[in-house]
Amino acid sequence: RAAGQHAAVHRLGRVVCDSAGRSAMTEHFTSRVLKACVDLGVAPELDVALEITPADYVGRALAALATSPGSTGRDYHLVGDSRMPFLDAVAQLKRAGYRIEVVDRHEWWELLTADVEGRGSALRPVLDAVQRLIIEGEHALELDTTHARRRLDPLGIRCPALDESLLGALVARFRQEGFLPEPTLAST
């Protein structure tokens, strides 16, 4: 753009799954954190919010922006506007039948690092990021979705909310793929 070329920047949110649970990315940081909590049976007590942007929304949004006249020259943040408190996500995992205790984040870190040394955690490849984001409390950037919404809302393209339905579809997909084990408790 600085050289006078027509271009747009598209920044994606945490694209972990589609909105109906037909696909899920198990290698994503968010996926790995949820799996580690299930595997350990403990989750860190965090006052952070999860953001998940469904892949089908991203695909529709990118196609619409790429073919929309006058959409170049802007930055479009294709990020879900709704967030779910991390502890609400943990509560939903518990309702799905997983036995998870919430502990202090430093205690969780000690259990996690012992697990990495023992059987190996899903978080092993991203342990440095876990330490920065969860233990040291580094926060992700907040991205302004105004330009994307201004272009996409009139087309009826809206990002589905991260709610119990979307997280439930993600957890179900993780179980179908064998990424998460079958729950050990009956749903409550």
Tab-separated table of C-alpha atoms in Angstrom:
chain	number	residue	atom	x	y	z
A	1	ARG	CA	0.000	0.000	0.000
A	2	ALA	CA	2.871	2.367	0.783
A	3	ALA	CA	4.078	1.866	-2.796
A	4	GLY	CA	0.633	2.725	-4.165
A	5	GLN	CA	-0.565	-0.844	-4.719
A	6	HIS	CA	-4.151	-1.797	-3.949
A	7	ALA	CA	-4.008	-4.058	-0.926
A	8	ALA	CA	-5.884	-4.924	2.238
A	9	VAL	CA	-4.640	-6.532	5.424
A	10	HIS	CA	-6.689	-9.343	6.953
A	11	ARG	CA	-5.837	-10.303	10.534
A	12	LEU	CA	-7.493	-13.451	11.772
A	13	GLY	CA	-8.550	-14.316	15.283
A	14	ARG	CA	-7.978	-17.696	16.888
A	15	VAL	CA	-9.278	-19.944	14.133
A	16	VAL	CA	-9.701	-23.205	16.019
A	17	CYS	CA	-12.839	-24.755	14.509
A	18	ASP	CA	-15.837	-24.172	12.301
A	19	SER	CA	-19.127	-23.103	13.849
A	20	ALA	CA	-20.804	-26.529	13.570
A	21	GLY	CA	-18.022	-28.723	14.931
A	22	ARG	CA	-17.233	-30.366	11.594
A	23	SER	CA	-13.544	-29.549	11.944
A	24	ALA	CA	-11.148	-28.496	14.670
A	25	MET	CA	-7.479	-27.615	14.779
A	26	THR	CA	-5.831	-29.603	17.537
A	27	GLU	CA	-2.453	-27.891	17.103
A	28	HIS	CA	-3.793	-24.465	18.054
A	29	PHE	CA	-2.617	-22.961	21.349
A	30	THR	CA	-6.195	-22.694	22.654
A	31	SER	CA	-6.859	-26.353	21.819
A	32	ARG	CA	-3.678	-27.414	23.567
A	33	VAL	CA	-4.528	-25.468	26.728
A	34	LEU	CA	-7.990	-27.059	26.941
A	35	LYS	CA	-6.496	-30.521	26.385
A	36	ALA	CA	-3.819	-29.967	29.024
A	37	CYS	CA	-6.511	-29.011	31.542
A	38	VAL	CA	-8.464	-32.185	30.756
A	39	ASP	CA	-5.347	-34.383	30.801
A	40	LEU	CA	-4.045	-32.937	34.074
A	41	GLY	CA	-7.449	-32.754	35.707
A	42	VAL	CA	-6.608	-29.220	36.782
A	43	ALA	CA	-7.000	-25.791	35.229
A	44	PRO	CA	-5.367	-22.508	36.171
A	45	GLU	CA	-7.511	-19.882	37.861
A	46	LEU	CA	-7.309	-17.149	35.251
A	47	ASP	CA	-9.191	-13.919	34.763
A	48	VAL	CA	-8.844	-13.963	30.972
A	49	ALA	CA	-11.284	-14.451	28.152
A	50	LEU	CA	-11.098	-16.909	25.280
A	51	GLU	CA	-11.674	-15.785	21.722
A	52	ILE	CA	-12.448	-18.285	18.982
A	53	THR	CA	-13.166	-17.233	15.408
A	54	PRO	CA	-14.888	-19.996	13.412
A	55	ALA	CA	-13.221	-20.969	10.123
A	56	ASP	CA	-16.456	-20.845	8.122
A	57	TYR	CA	-16.964	-17.215	9.137
A	58	VAL	CA	-13.368	-16.405	8.143
A	59	GLY	CA	-13.831	-18.081	4.745
A	60	ARG	CA	-17.068	-16.208	3.991
A	61	ALA	CA	-15.590	-12.927	5.213
A	62	LEU	CA	-12.386	-13.254	3.174
A	63	ALA	CA	-14.317	-14.161	0.020
A	64	ALA	CA	-16.696	-11.216	0.473
A	65	LEU	CA	-13.917	-8.731	1.186
A	66	ALA	CA	-11.785	-9.964	-1.717
A	67	THR	CA	-14.636	-9.493	-4.189
A	68	SER	CA	-16.113	-6.313	-2.723
A	69	PRO	CA	-15.345	-3.172	-4.723
A	70	GLY	CA	-13.541	-0.561	-2.689
A	71	SER	CA	-12.397	-2.909	0.062
A	72	THR	CA	-8.686	-2.349	-0.486
A	73	GLY	CA	-6.680	0.124	1.525
A	74	ARG	CA	-8.008	-1.023	4.903
A	75	ASP	CA	-7.063	-3.368	7.692
A	76	TYR	CA	-9.766	-5.934	8.426
A	77	HIS	CA	-9.661	-7.771	11.729
A	78	LEU	CA	-11.638	-10.968	11.322
A	79	VAL	CA	-11.956	-11.684	15.009
A	80	GLY	CA	-14.937	-12.762	17.032
A	81	ASP	CA	-16.407	-9.930	19.073
A	82	SER	CA	-17.653	-12.243	21.807
A	83	ARG	CA	-15.376	-13.698	24.429
A	84	MET	CA	-15.897	-16.427	26.998
A	85	PRO	CA	-14.272	-16.181	30.411
A	86	PHE	CA	-11.698	-18.957	30.696
A	87	LEU	CA	-13.309	-20.272	33.876
A	88	ASP	CA	-16.671	-20.504	32.047
A	89	ALA	CA	-14.955	-22.699	29.447
A	90	VAL	CA	-13.540	-24.855	32.250
A	91	ALA	CA	-17.016	-25.073	33.800
A	92	GLN	CA	-18.378	-26.243	30.457
A	93	LEU	CA	-15.683	-28.935	30.260
A	94	LYS	CA	-16.768	-30.044	33.729
A	95	ARG	CA	-20.431	-30.146	32.637
A	96	ALA	CA	-19.318	-32.291	29.695
A	97	GLY	CA	-18.094	-34.840	32.233
A	98	TYR	CA	-14.429	-33.976	32.696
A	99	ARG	CA	-13.078	-33.963	36.228
A	100	ILE	CA	-11.161	-30.676	36.509
A	101	GLU	CA	-10.133	-28.823	39.636
A	102	VAL	CA	-9.322	-25.102	39.404
A	103	VAL	CA	-6.031	-24.222	41.095
A	104	ASP	CA	-3.725	-21.231	41.353
A	105	ARG	CA	-1.926	-20.656	38.042
A	106	HIS	CA	1.490	-21.192	39.632
A	107	GLU	CA	0.393	-24.541	41.066
A	108	TRP	CA	-0.993	-25.436	37.614
A	109	TRP	CA	2.350	-24.480	36.043
A	110	GLU	CA	4.209	-26.805	38.412
A	111	LEU	CA	1.836	-29.677	37.586
A	112	LEU	CA	2.097	-28.917	33.879
A	113	THR	CA	5.899	-28.819	33.801
A	114	ALA	CA	6.032	-32.100	35.738
A	115	ASP	CA	3.621	-33.591	33.174
A	116	VAL	CA	5.780	-32.341	30.310
A	117	GLU	CA	8.779	-34.082	31.872
A	118	GLY	CA	6.765	-37.239	32.563
A	119	ARG	CA	4.355	-38.402	29.881
A	120	GLY	CA	4.532	-35.269	27.752
A	121	SER	CA	1.821	-32.660	27.551
A	122	ALA	CA	0.020	-31.262	24.516
A	123	LEU	CA	1.575	-27.964	25.583
A	124	ARG	CA	5.187	-29.152	25.288
A	125	PRO	CA	5.736	-27.456	21.875
A	126	VAL	CA	4.377	-24.119	23.135
A	127	LEU	CA	5.623	-24.121	26.724
A	128	ASP	CA	7.379	-20.749	26.357
A	129	ALA	CA	4.133	-19.151	25.139
A	130	VAL	CA	2.239	-20.755	28.041
A	131	GLN	CA	4.676	-19.228	30.478
A	132	ARG	CA	4.372	-15.762	28.896
A	133	LEU	CA	0.604	-15.744	28.469
A	134	ILE	CA	-0.677	-17.724	31.429
A	135	ILE	CA	1.950	-17.548	34.128
A	136	GLU	CA	3.392	-14.080	33.504
A	137	GLY	CA	0.021	-12.657	32.452
A	138	GLU	CA	0.914	-11.230	29.044
A	139	HIS	CA	-2.266	-10.201	27.286
A	140	ALA	CA	-3.155	-10.638	23.635
A	141	LEU	CA	-3.824	-7.614	21.479
A	142	GLU	CA	-7.362	-6.347	21.225
A	143	LEU	CA	-8.232	-5.847	17.579
A	144	ASP	CA	-10.845	-3.386	16.346
A	145	THR	CA	-13.404	-5.079	14.097
A	146	THR	CA	-15.137	-1.852	13.004
A	147	HIS	CA	-13.941	-1.910	9.365
A	148	ALA	CA	-14.770	-5.592	8.926
A	149	ARG	CA	-18.221	-5.208	10.480
A	150	ARG	CA	-18.943	-2.119	8.377
A	151	ARG	CA	-18.283	-4.149	5.207
A	152	LEU	CA	-19.670	-7.520	6.286
A	153	ASP	CA	-22.781	-6.711	8.339
A	154	PRO	CA	-24.767	-5.447	5.313
A	155	LEU	CA	-23.952	-8.763	3.602
A	156	GLY	CA	-25.283	-10.730	6.564
A	157	ILE	CA	-21.829	-12.100	7.379
A	158	ARG	CA	-21.409	-12.096	11.148
A	159	CYS	CA	-19.071	-14.022	13.369
A	160	PRO	CA	-20.956	-16.536	15.531
A	161	ALA	CA	-20.719	-15.882	19.247
A	162	LEU	CA	-18.393	-17.950	21.365
A	163	ASP	CA	-21.022	-19.538	23.571
A	164	GLU	CA	-21.850	-22.929	25.063
A	165	SER	CA	-23.033	-24.202	21.679
A	166	LEU	CA	-19.809	-23.351	19.844
A	167	LEU	CA	-17.538	-24.581	22.644
A	168	GLY	CA	-19.676	-27.713	22.980
A	169	ALA	CA	-19.292	-28.415	19.247
A	170	LEU	CA	-15.532	-27.945	19.569
A	171	VAL	CA	-15.270	-30.327	22.533
A	172	ALA	CA	-17.437	-32.916	20.733
A	173	ARG	CA	-15.168	-32.708	17.662
A	174	PHE	CA	-12.082	-33.078	19.850
A	175	ARG	CA	-13.591	-36.271	21.317
A	176	GLN	CA	-14.542	-37.634	17.879
A	177	GLU	CA	-10.981	-37.097	16.669
A	178	GLY	CA	-9.531	-38.714	19.795
A	179	PHE	CA	-7.814	-35.471	20.815
A	180	LEU	CA	-9.759	-35.488	24.076
A	181	PRO	CA	-10.590	-38.703	25.916
A	182	GLU	CA	-14.134	-39.686	26.671
A	183	PRO	CA	-15.327	-37.995	29.858
A	184	THR	CA	-14.935	-39.890	33.120
A	185	LEU	CA	-18.030	-38.413	34.789
A	186	ALA	CA	-21.658	-38.196	33.790
A	187	SER	CA	-22.673	-34.714	32.611
A	188	THR	CA	-24.194	-32.587	35.324
